[in-house]
C-alpha cells in the first residue's frame, strides 16, 4: 500500500539521495484521494501564527533583541537530516521544494555531516506543519506530517527556516490590510500579532500580497467570513501556496546577499566560489556504475562539484574525454571484482 508517511518505521536520521531529486513527479498526488486530512491551508496549525514553533519565541525574542539578520545561516548553507519514516514520494516532494531554493536563490540545503554540522534542521512527521524561525542552534525541528507533503507548503516552512516571519506580521501592515477581529475564531486572536522593526526586518521591500508567507483572507475564521481584507489593489493571490512570489525571491537573495538582481527563470544552481563537496558520499557517487554525476544535476552542480569535476564550465567542456575514462575505470573495477568473486567460489568447490 502506498504510504506518504509510515510511522510504524523506526524514526532515525537520513538524507535525500540523487534518486529523490531525479524522481520529482510532474504532477503531485491529491493527498485527499489517499484519505489524508488536508486543510485548505496546512500551515494554519495550533502553533504561534499557525506554524511557528514556540521555541522560536524565547524571552530574548519577546524583548525584541532578535532580528532576521541575527538568525541567518552562515554562507547560506542549511544542513538538514530527514526522518526514515518518509516514503519515496514524500522524499521526492521535499527534494523538489529544496530544489526551488537551489534554482532561485544562493541558499543550499546540504545533508548534515555530524563532524561538521552542530546546527541543522531535522525534518520529521510530527503533528502538522511547523518550523522555527531562522537558525536557533542545535537540532531544530521542522514538522511535515502527511497533510503537509505539498511543494508549496514545504517551501513556506523552509522560508521560516531561512529567517522569515509571515508577511502580515509586518509593522506597516495596517496600510495594506484590515484585520476583521470579530470574524476570528475565539482564542485565535494572537495569531494576528504584528511586530516592530526591532523584530521583523522589512529589508526595504514593499508589502507583498502575493507572498507565499501571507495568510489567506479566511485564515482562522470563526464564522466563514473574511478575517483579512486588502486595502489596496493586487490582492488576488493573497494566501497562495504555489511557490515564491517575485518579492519572496528578492527578499531571500537580499537577506543572504546573493545578488542585486532578482532571479526569475534560473534553471541551474549557482556555483559557490569554493569548489568543494558538501556531501560525504560524493567520492562514492562519482565512482558509482550508476553514473550519478552524469544523471543528476543536483549531484554534479551542487553537492559534488569537486568529485564530479564540475568546478567551472570550462573544465566540464575540456574534460569530457576524462569523464568517459572514469566511466571505463568504474566498469573495469566492477568486472574485476565480479570475476575475482567467481574464481574464488570455483576454487572453494570440492
mmCIF file of C-alpha atoms in Angstrom:
data_model
loop_
_atom_site.group_PDB
_atom_site.id
_atom_site.type_symbol
_atom_site.label_atom_id
_atom_site.label_comp_id
_atom_site.label_asym_id
_atom_site.label_seq_id
_atom_site.Cartn_x
_atom_site.Cartn_y
_atom_site.Cartn_z
ATOM 1 C CA UNK A 1 0.000 0.000 0.000
ATOM 2 C CA UNK A 2 1.251 3.491 -0.928
ATOM 3 C CA UNK A 3 2.247 5.484 2.164
ATOM 4 C CA UNK A 4 3.269 9.125 2.322
ATOM 5 C CA UNK A 5 4.471 8.642 5.897
ATOM 6 C CA UNK A 6 4.985 5.339 7.705
ATOM 7 C CA UNK A 7 5.119 5.925 11.452
ATOM 8 C CA UNK A 8 5.451 2.200 12.119
ATOM 9 C CA UNK A 9 9.056 2.517 10.959
ATOM 10 C CA UNK A 10 11.806 3.474 13.365
ATOM 11 C CA UNK A 11 12.431 7.224 13.290
ATOM 12 C CA UNK A 12 16.099 7.888 12.583
ATOM 13 C CA UNK A 13 18.094 10.429 10.596
ATOM 14 C CA UNK A 14 18.921 10.065 6.932
ATOM 15 C CA UNK A 15 19.287 12.391 3.936
ATOM 16 C CA UNK A 16 17.918 12.720 0.430
ATOM 17 C CA UNK A 17 19.628 10.857 -2.405
ATOM 18 C CA UNK A 18 20.199 11.792 -6.057
ATOM 19 C CA UNK A 19 17.294 9.482 -6.894
ATOM 20 C CA UNK A 20 14.935 11.643 -4.807
ATOM 21 C CA UNK A 21 15.901 14.749 -6.788
ATOM 22 C CA UNK A 22 15.671 12.884 -10.096
ATOM 23 C CA UNK A 23 12.259 11.335 -9.368
ATOM 24 C CA UNK A 24 10.239 14.504 -8.765
ATOM 25 C CA UNK A 25 6.774 13.796 -10.231
ATOM 26 C CA UNK A 26 5.403 16.052 -12.961
ATOM 27 C CA UNK A 27 2.084 16.186 -11.108
ATOM 28 C CA UNK A 28 1.660 15.954 -7.367
ATOM 29 C CA UNK A 29 -0.748 13.444 -5.882
ATOM 30 C CA UNK A 30 -4.025 14.706 -4.432
ATOM 31 C CA UNK A 31 -3.387 13.737 -0.814
ATOM 32 C CA UNK A 32 -7.117 13.725 -0.090
ATOM 33 C CA UNK A 33 -7.518 10.855 -2.575
ATOM 34 C CA UNK A 34 -5.342 8.802 -0.214
ATOM 35 C CA UNK A 35 -7.663 9.511 2.700
ATOM 36 C CA UNK A 36 -5.300 12.080 4.230
ATOM 37 C CA UNK A 37 -6.876 15.009 6.047
ATOM 38 C CA UNK A 38 -5.527 18.101 4.292
ATOM 39 C CA UNK A 39 -6.522 21.570 5.466
ATOM 40 C CA UNK A 40 -7.218 24.303 2.883
ATOM 41 C CA UNK A 41 -4.006 25.875 4.219
ATOM 42 C CA UNK A 42 -1.933 23.264 6.095
ATOM 43 C CA UNK A 43 0.290 25.997 7.566
ATOM 44 C CA UNK A 44 -2.581 27.225 9.769
ATOM 45 C CA UNK A 45 -1.952 24.999 12.771
ATOM 46 C CA UNK A 46 -2.082 25.403 16.528
ATOM 47 C CA UNK A 47 1.343 26.964 16.980
ATOM 48 C CA UNK A 48 2.159 30.658 17.249
ATOM 49 C CA UNK A 49 0.988 32.277 13.994
ATOM 50 C CA UNK A 50 -0.236 28.846 12.988
ATOM 51 C CA UNK A 51 3.048 27.139 12.154
ATOM 52 C CA UNK A 52 5.836 28.811 14.142
ATOM 53 C CA UNK A 53 7.179 26.613 16.931
ATOM 54 C CA UNK A 54 7.102 28.057 20.451
ATOM 55 C CA UNK A 55 10.849 27.647 20.938
ATOM 56 C CA UNK A 56 11.432 30.352 18.351
ATOM 57 C CA UNK A 57 9.894 32.852 20.758
ATOM 58 C CA UNK A 58 12.363 32.853 23.623
ATOM 59 C CA UNK A 59 12.265 35.530 26.323
ATOM 60 C CA UNK A 60 15.067 37.263 24.437
ATOM 61 C CA UNK A 61 12.847 37.383 21.332
ATOM 62 C CA UNK A 62 9.958 38.834 23.348
ATOM 63 C CA UNK A 63 12.225 41.685 24.392
ATOM 64 C CA UNK A 64 12.821 42.420 20.718
ATOM 65 C CA UNK A 65 16.535 41.567 20.663
ATOM 66 C CA UNK A 66 16.350 39.185 17.708
ATOM 67 C CA UNK A 67 16.038 40.210 14.045
ATOM 68 C CA UNK A 68 16.144 38.045 10.935
ATOM 69 C CA UNK A 69 19.716 39.033 10.201
ATOM 70 C CA UNK A 70 20.870 37.581 13.506
ATOM 71 C CA UNK A 71 19.331 34.207 12.716
ATOM 72 C CA UNK A 72 20.830 33.732 9.278
ATOM 73 C CA UNK A 73 22.573 30.516 8.333
ATOM 74 C CA UNK A 74 26.296 31.115 7.685
ATOM 75 C CA UNK A 75 27.178 31.301 3.992
ATOM 76 C CA UNK A 76 23.585 30.407 3.100
ATOM 77 C CA UNK A 77 24.266 26.739 3.864
ATOM 78 C CA UNK A 78 21.479 24.933 5.726
ATOM 79 C CA UNK A 79 22.414 21.429 6.902
ATOM 80 C CA UNK A 80 19.484 19.045 7.163
ATOM 81 C CA UNK A 81 18.509 15.495 8.027
ATOM 82 C CA UNK A 82 15.154 13.853 7.359
ATOM 83 C CA UNK A 83 13.276 11.046 9.043
ATOM 84 C CA UNK A 84 13.354 7.485 7.738
ATOM 85 C CA UNK A 85 9.558 7.477 8.140
ATOM 86 C CA UNK A 86 9.072 9.287 4.817
ATOM 87 C CA UNK A 87 8.307 7.180 1.757
ATOM 88 C CA UNK A 88 9.799 7.689 -1.734
ATOM 89 C CA UNK A 89 7.021 10.050 -2.848
ATOM 90 C CA UNK A 90 7.413 12.299 0.213
ATOM 91 C CA UNK A 91 11.176 12.370 -0.227
ATOM 92 C CA UNK A 92 10.817 13.485 -3.854
ATOM 93 C CA UNK A 93 8.419 16.313 -2.910
ATOM 94 C CA UNK A 94 10.749 17.518 -0.139
ATOM 95 C CA UNK A 95 13.606 17.391 -2.668
ATOM 96 C CA UNK A 96 11.528 19.427 -5.124
ATOM 97 C CA UNK A 97 10.906 22.145 -2.517
ATOM 98 C CA UNK A 98 14.618 22.348 -1.707
ATOM 99 C CA UNK A 99 15.401 22.497 -5.407
ATOM 100 C CA UNK A 100 13.231 25.625 -5.672
ATOM 101 C CA UNK A 101 15.699 27.347 -3.341
ATOM 102 C CA UNK A 102 18.681 25.957 -5.245
ATOM 103 C CA UNK A 103 17.294 27.283 -8.550
ATOM 104 C CA UNK A 104 16.176 30.722 -7.425
ATOM 105 C CA UNK A 105 18.480 31.724 -4.552
ATOM 106 C CA UNK A 106 22.038 31.130 -3.408
ATOM 107 C CA UNK A 107 20.852 29.096 -0.399
ATOM 108 C CA UNK A 108 21.842 25.448 -0.287
ATOM 109 C CA UNK A 109 20.296 22.638 1.732
ATOM 110 C CA UNK A 110 23.107 20.167 2.375
ATOM 111 C CA UNK A 111 22.987 16.755 4.067
ATOM 112 C CA UNK A 112 24.164 17.019 7.635
ATOM 113 C CA UNK A 113 27.694 15.836 8.309
ATOM 114 C CA UNK A 114 27.880 15.038 12.066
ATOM 115 C CA UNK A 115 31.558 16.012 12.119
ATOM 116 C CA UNK A 116 30.913 19.475 10.621
ATOM 117 C CA UNK A 117 27.365 20.471 11.445
ATOM 118 C CA UNK A 118 26.255 21.049 15.007
ATOM 119 C CA UNK A 119 23.360 23.257 13.894
ATOM 120 C CA UNK A 120 20.888 21.680 11.478
ATOM 121 C CA UNK A 121 17.197 21.167 10.761
ATOM 122 C CA UNK A 122 15.556 17.804 11.292
ATOM 123 C CA UNK A 123 12.568 17.200 9.020
ATOM 124 C CA UNK A 124 10.183 14.676 10.523
ATOM 125 C CA UNK A 125 6.435 13.872 10.548
ATOM 126 C CA UNK A 126 5.206 15.203 13.878
ATOM 127 C CA UNK A 127 1.727 16.695 14.314
ATOM 128 C CA UNK A 128 1.042 19.132 11.477
ATOM 129 C CA UNK A 129 3.311 21.603 9.688
ATOM 130 C CA UNK A 130 5.568 23.882 11.719
ATOM 131 C CA UNK A 131 9.075 25.290 11.962
ATOM 132 C CA UNK A 132 11.289 27.576 13.961
ATOM 133 C CA UNK A 133 12.256 30.962 12.522
ATOM 134 C CA UNK A 134 15.855 31.150 11.337
ATOM 135 C CA UNK A 135 18.783 29.310 12.904
ATOM 136 C CA UNK A 136 18.038 28.540 16.543
ATOM 137 C CA UNK A 137 21.030 26.284 17.251
ATOM 138 C CA UNK A 138 21.490 22.536 17.641
ATOM 139 C CA UNK A 139 18.987 20.140 16.137
ATOM 140 C CA UNK A 140 15.883 22.168 15.342
ATOM 141 C CA UNK A 141 12.606 20.558 14.299
ATOM 142 C CA UNK A 142 10.698 21.080 11.085
ATOM 143 C CA UNK A 143 7.486 19.065 11.124
ATOM 144 C CA UNK A 144 5.906 17.869 7.889
ATOM 145 C CA UNK A 145 3.104 15.423 8.602
ATOM 146 C CA UNK A 146 1.204 13.580 5.852
ATOM 147 C CA UNK A 147 -1.034 16.561 5.092
ATOM 148 C CA UNK A 148 1.993 18.820 4.576
ATOM 149 C CA UNK A 149 3.606 16.912 1.704
ATOM 150 C CA UNK A 150 2.975 19.543 -0.958
ATOM 151 C CA UNK A 151 5.745 21.559 -2.583
ATOM 152 C CA UNK A 152 4.215 24.961 -1.771
ATOM 153 C CA UNK A 153 3.611 24.086 1.875
ATOM 154 C CA UNK A 154 7.187 22.861 2.262
ATOM 155 C CA UNK A 155 8.601 25.954 0.531
ATOM 156 C CA UNK A 156 6.623 28.031 3.070
ATOM 157 C CA UNK A 157 8.034 26.123 6.057
ATOM 158 C CA UNK A 158 11.576 26.268 4.681
ATOM 159 C CA UNK A 159 11.211 30.029 4.315
ATOM 160 C CA UNK A 160 10.588 30.176 8.065
ATOM 161 C CA UNK A 161 13.813 28.196 8.448
ATOM 162 C CA UNK A 162 15.718 30.802 6.444
ATOM 163 C CA UNK A 163 14.548 33.528 8.841
ATOM 164 C CA UNK A 164 11.209 34.886 7.622
ATOM 165 C CA UNK A 165 8.016 35.564 9.546
ATOM 166 C CA UNK A 166 4.560 35.812 7.990
ATOM 167 C CA UNK A 167 4.031 38.789 5.716
ATOM 168 C CA UNK A 168 1.013 40.114 7.621
ATOM 169 C CA UNK A 169 3.184 40.348 10.777
ATOM 170 C CA UNK A 170 4.967 43.403 9.357
ATOM 171 C CA UNK A 171 4.839 46.628 11.333
ATOM 172 C CA UNK A 172 3.347 48.508 8.355
ATOM 173 C CA UNK A 173 0.571 46.016 7.598
ATOM 174 C CA UNK A 174 -2.279 48.355 8.607
ATOM 175 C CA UNK A 175 -1.588 50.417 5.482
ATOM 176 C CA UNK A 176 -2.315 47.369 3.330
ATOM 177 C CA UNK A 177 -4.780 45.104 5.163
ATOM 178 C CA UNK A 178 -7.530 45.355 7.719
ATOM 179 C CA UNK A 179 -7.919 42.601 10.323
ATOM 180 C CA UNK A 180 -11.613 41.861 10.959
ATOM 181 C CA UNK A 181 -11.269 40.853 14.598
ATOM 182 C CA UNK A 182 -14.931 39.910 15.132
ATOM 183 C CA UNK A 183 -14.658 37.188 12.455
ATOM 184 C CA UNK A 184 -11.649 35.456 14.055
ATOM 185 C CA UNK A 185 -12.389 32.221 15.906
ATOM 186 C CA UNK A 186 -12.362 32.547 19.665
ATOM 187 C CA UNK A 187 -8.887 32.187 21.137
ATOM 188 C CA UNK A 188 -7.068 32.734 17.827
ATOM 189 C CA UNK A 189 -6.670 36.489 18.103
ATOM 190 C CA UNK A 190 -2.980 36.168 18.959
ATOM 191 C CA UNK A 191 -2.393 34.564 15.547
ATOM 192 C CA UNK A 192 -2.641 38.047 14.051
ATOM 193 C CA UNK A 193 0.027 39.834 16.069
ATOM 194 C CA UNK A 194 2.295 42.261 14.299
ATOM 195 C CA UNK A 195 5.904 43.015 15.199
ATOM 196 C CA UNK A 196 8.032 46.123 15.125
ATOM 197 C CA UNK A 197 11.140 46.615 13.023
ATOM 198 C CA UNK A 198 13.188 45.581 16.063
ATOM 199 C CA UNK A 199 11.872 42.054 15.418
ATOM 200 C CA UNK A 200 10.966 41.816 11.722
ATOM 201 C CA UNK A 201 13.421 43.216 9.189
ATOM 202 C CA UNK A 202 11.468 44.620 6.230
ATOM 203 C CA UNK A 203 14.631 44.620 4.093
ATOM 204 C CA UNK A 204 13.473 47.854 2.459
ATOM 205 C CA UNK A 205 10.920 45.983 0.347
ATOM 206 C CA UNK A 206 7.232 46.666 -0.284
ATOM 207 C CA UNK A 207 4.361 44.786 1.307
ATOM 208 C CA UNK A 208 3.599 41.681 -0.742
ATOM 209 C CA UNK A 209 0.029 40.362 -1.011
ATOM 210 C CA UNK A 210 1.306 37.505 -3.206
ATOM 211 C CA UNK A 211 3.981 36.281 -0.801
ATOM 212 C CA UNK A 212 3.936 32.581 -0.016
ATOM 213 C CA UNK A 213 4.267 33.777 3.598
ATOM 214 C CA UNK A 214 0.958 35.727 3.656
ATOM 215 C CA UNK A 215 -2.192 34.410 5.354
ATOM 216 C CA UNK A 216 -5.228 33.897 3.162
ATOM 217 C CA UNK A 217 -8.332 36.095 3.551
ATOM 218 C CA UNK A 218 -10.195 33.465 5.617
ATOM 219 C CA UNK A 219 -7.351 32.489 7.954
ATOM 220 C CA UNK A 220 -8.644 31.365 11.377
ATOM 221 C CA UNK A 221 -12.200 32.393 10.559
ATOM 222 C CA UNK A 222 -14.796 31.517 13.162
ATOM 223 C CA UNK A 223 -17.887 32.233 11.079
ATOM 224 C CA UNK A 224 -16.862 31.635 7.458
ATOM 225 C CA UNK A 225 -16.311 35.323 6.794
ATOM 226 C CA UNK A 226 -13.100 37.085 5.858
ATOM 227 C CA UNK A 227 -10.606 37.803 8.611
ATOM 228 C CA UNK A 228 -8.290 39.804 6.339
ATOM 229 C CA UNK A 229 -9.407 42.450 3.862
ATOM 230 C CA UNK A 230 -6.954 44.074 1.447
ATOM 231 C CA UNK A 231 -6.940 47.872 1.392
ATOM 232 C CA UNK A 232 -5.218 48.213 -1.977
ATOM 233 C CA UNK A 233 -5.462 46.534 -5.409
ATOM 234 C CA UNK A 234 -3.411 43.455 -6.286
ATOM 235 C CA UNK A 235 -4.510 41.046 -3.553
ATOM 236 C CA UNK A 236 -5.882 38.312 -5.818
ATOM 237 C CA UNK A 237 -3.119 35.875 -4.867
ATOM 238 C CA UNK A 238 -3.233 36.556 -1.135
ATOM 239 C CA UNK A 239 -2.627 33.290 0.720
ATOM 240 C CA UNK A 240 -1.305 31.376 -2.320
ATOM 241 C CA UNK A 241 0.832 28.308 -1.598
ATOM 242 C CA UNK A 242 2.022 27.549 -5.128
ATOM 243 C CA UNK A 243 5.530 28.934 -4.766
ATOM 244 C CA UNK A 244 7.707 32.009 -4.356
ATOM 245 C CA UNK A 245 6.430 35.405 -5.399
ATOM 246 C CA UNK A 246 8.888 37.694 -7.173
ATOM 247 C CA UNK A 247 9.368 39.667 -3.948
ATOM 248 C CA UNK A 248 9.890 36.474 -1.919
ATOM 249 C CA UNK A 249 12.875 35.638 -4.109
ATOM 250 C CA UNK A 250 14.159 39.193 -3.957
ATOM 251 C CA UNK A 251 13.970 39.261 -0.149
ATOM 252 C CA UNK A 252 15.680 35.887 0.213
ATOM 253 C CA UNK A 253 18.512 36.936 -2.059
ATOM 254 C CA UNK A 254 18.849 40.266 -0.283
ATOM 255 C CA UNK A 255 18.861 38.730 3.208
ATOM 256 C CA UNK A 256 21.627 36.327 2.192
ATOM 257 C CA UNK A 257 23.485 38.800 -0.054
ATOM 258 C CA UNK A 258 23.049 36.548 -3.067
ATOM 259 C CA UNK A 259 22.793 39.113 -5.825
ATOM 260 C CA UNK A 260 21.488 42.572 -6.609
ATOM 261 C CA UNK A 261 19.409 41.063 -9.394
ATOM 262 C CA UNK A 262 16.074 39.362 -8.893
ATOM 263 C CA UNK A 263 16.231 35.756 -10.155
ATOM 264 C CA UNK A 264 13.445 34.644 -12.436
ATOM 265 C CA UNK A 265 13.866 31.624 -14.707
ATOM 266 C CA UNK A 266 17.205 30.310 -13.494
ATOM 267 C CA UNK A 267 17.293 26.572 -14.131
ATOM 268 C CA UNK A 268 20.688 25.622 -12.751
ATOM 269 C CA UNK A 269 22.114 26.115 -9.309
ATOM 270 C CA UNK A 270 24.560 28.973 -8.850
ATOM 271 C CA UNK A 271 28.031 27.557 -8.119
ATOM 272 C CA UNK A 272 29.691 28.537 -4.879
ATOM 273 C CA UNK A 273 33.040 30.365 -5.009
ATOM 274 C CA UNK A 274 34.869 27.449 -3.415
ATOM 275 C CA UNK A 275 34.905 24.224 -5.343
ATOM 276 C CA UNK A 276 34.223 21.653 -2.674
ATOM 277 C CA UNK A 277 31.937 18.719 -1.975
ATOM 278 C CA UNK A 278 29.110 19.205 0.509
ATOM 279 C CA UNK A 279 28.173 15.549 0.960
ATOM 280 C CA UNK A 280 30.380 12.830 2.412
ATOM 281 C CA UNK A 281 29.125 10.314 -0.184
ATOM 282 C CA UNK A 282 30.439 12.322 -3.159
ATOM 283 C CA UNK A 283 33.526 10.172 -3.737
ATOM 284 C CA UNK A 284 31.399 7.022 -3.849
ATOM 285 C CA UNK A 285 28.796 8.617 -6.117
ATOM 286 C CA UNK A 286 31.467 9.802 -8.544
ATOM 287 C CA UNK A 287 32.843 6.246 -8.851
ATOM 288 C CA UNK A 288 29.454 4.511 -8.963
ATOM 289 C CA UNK A 289 28.468 2.464 -12.003
ATOM 290 C CA UNK A 290 25.128 4.306 -11.873
ATOM 291 C CA UNK A 291 26.830 7.475 -13.202
ATOM 292 C CA UNK A 292 25.307 9.868 -10.684
ATOM 293 C CA UNK A 293 27.499 12.736 -11.898
ATOM 294 C CA UNK A 294 26.057 12.387 -15.386
ATOM 295 C CA UNK A 295 22.446 11.702 -14.379
ATOM 296 C CA UNK A 296 21.853 14.217 -11.581
ATOM 297 C CA UNK A 297 22.341 17.993 -11.871
ATOM 298 C CA UNK A 298 21.905 18.227 -8.107
ATOM 299 C CA UNK A 299 24.931 15.966 -7.595
ATOM 300 C CA UNK A 300 27.056 17.300 -10.465
ATOM 301 C CA UNK A 301 26.488 21.031 -9.965
ATOM 302 C CA UNK A 302 25.645 21.459 -6.283
ATOM 303 C CA UNK A 303 26.682 18.734 -3.859
ATOM 304 C CA UNK A 304 29.675 17.076 -5.532
ATOM 305 C CA UNK A 305 31.227 19.627 -7.874
ATOM 306 C CA UNK A 306 34.765 18.670 -6.894
ATOM 307 C CA UNK A 307 34.372 14.884 -7.175
ATOM 308 C CA UNK A 308 32.353 15.214 -10.393
ATOM 309 C CA UNK A 309 34.917 17.581 -11.954
ATOM 310 C CA UNK A 310 32.500 20.499 -12.329
ATOM 311 C CA UNK A 311 34.391 23.329 -10.636
ATOM 312 C CA UNK A 312 33.649 25.521 -13.641
ATOM 313 C CA UNK A 313 32.031 25.194 -17.053
ATOM 314 C CA UNK A 314 35.352 25.238 -18.942
ATOM 315 C CA UNK A 315 36.549 22.231 -17.000
ATOM 316 C CA UNK A 316 33.386 20.333 -17.953
ATOM 317 C CA UNK A 317 33.896 21.098 -21.659
ATOM 318 C CA UNK A 318 37.622 20.346 -21.721
ATOM 319 C CA UNK A 319 37.468 17.143 -19.713
ATOM 320 C CA UNK A 320 34.650 15.252 -21.415
ATOM 321 C CA UNK A 321 37.104 12.573 -22.503
ATOM 322 C CA UNK A 322 38.370 12.283 -18.950
ATOM 323 C CA UNK A 323 34.796 11.667 -17.775
ATOM 324 C CA UNK A 324 34.478 8.826 -20.273
ATOM 325 C CA UNK A 325 37.750 7.488 -18.960
ATOM 326 C CA UNK A 326 36.374 7.486 -15.429
ATOM 327 C CA UNK A 327 33.368 5.502 -16.630
ATOM 328 C CA UNK A 328 35.685 2.900 -18.192
ATOM 329 C CA UNK A 329 37.672 2.632 -14.949
ATOM 330 C CA UNK A 330 34.473 2.173 -12.912
ATOM 331 C CA UNK A 331 33.202 -0.643 -15.108
ATOM 332 C CA UNK A 332 36.633 -2.284 -15.150
ATOM 333 C CA UNK A 333 36.784 -2.282 -11.334
ATOM 334 C CA UNK A 334 33.286 -3.770 -11.029
ATOM 335 C CA UNK A 335 34.003 -6.509 -13.593
ATOM 336 C CA UNK A 336 37.311 -7.288 -11.878
ATOM 337 C CA UNK A 337 35.620 -7.822 -8.508
ATOM 338 C CA UNK A 338 32.879 -9.973 -10.041
ATOM 339 C CA UNK A 339 35.453 -12.209 -11.746
ATOM 340 C CA UNK A 340 37.533 -12.349 -8.558
ATOM 341 C CA UNK A 341 34.474 -13.472 -6.595
ATOM 342 C CA UNK A 342 33.567 -16.156 -9.170
ATOM 343 C CA UNK A 343 37.125 -17.543 -9.307
ATOM 344 C CA UNK A 344 37.301 -17.766 -5.505
ATOM 345 C CA UNK A 345 33.969 -19.589 -5.428
ATOM 346 C CA UNK A 346 35.176 -22.081 -8.067
ATOM 347 C CA UNK A 347 38.425 -22.701 -6.159
ATOM 348 C CA UNK A 348 36.486 -23.414 -2.981
ATOM 349 C CA UNK A 349 34.392 -26.133 -4.632
ATOM 350 C CA UNK A 350 35.345 -29.741 -3.656
#
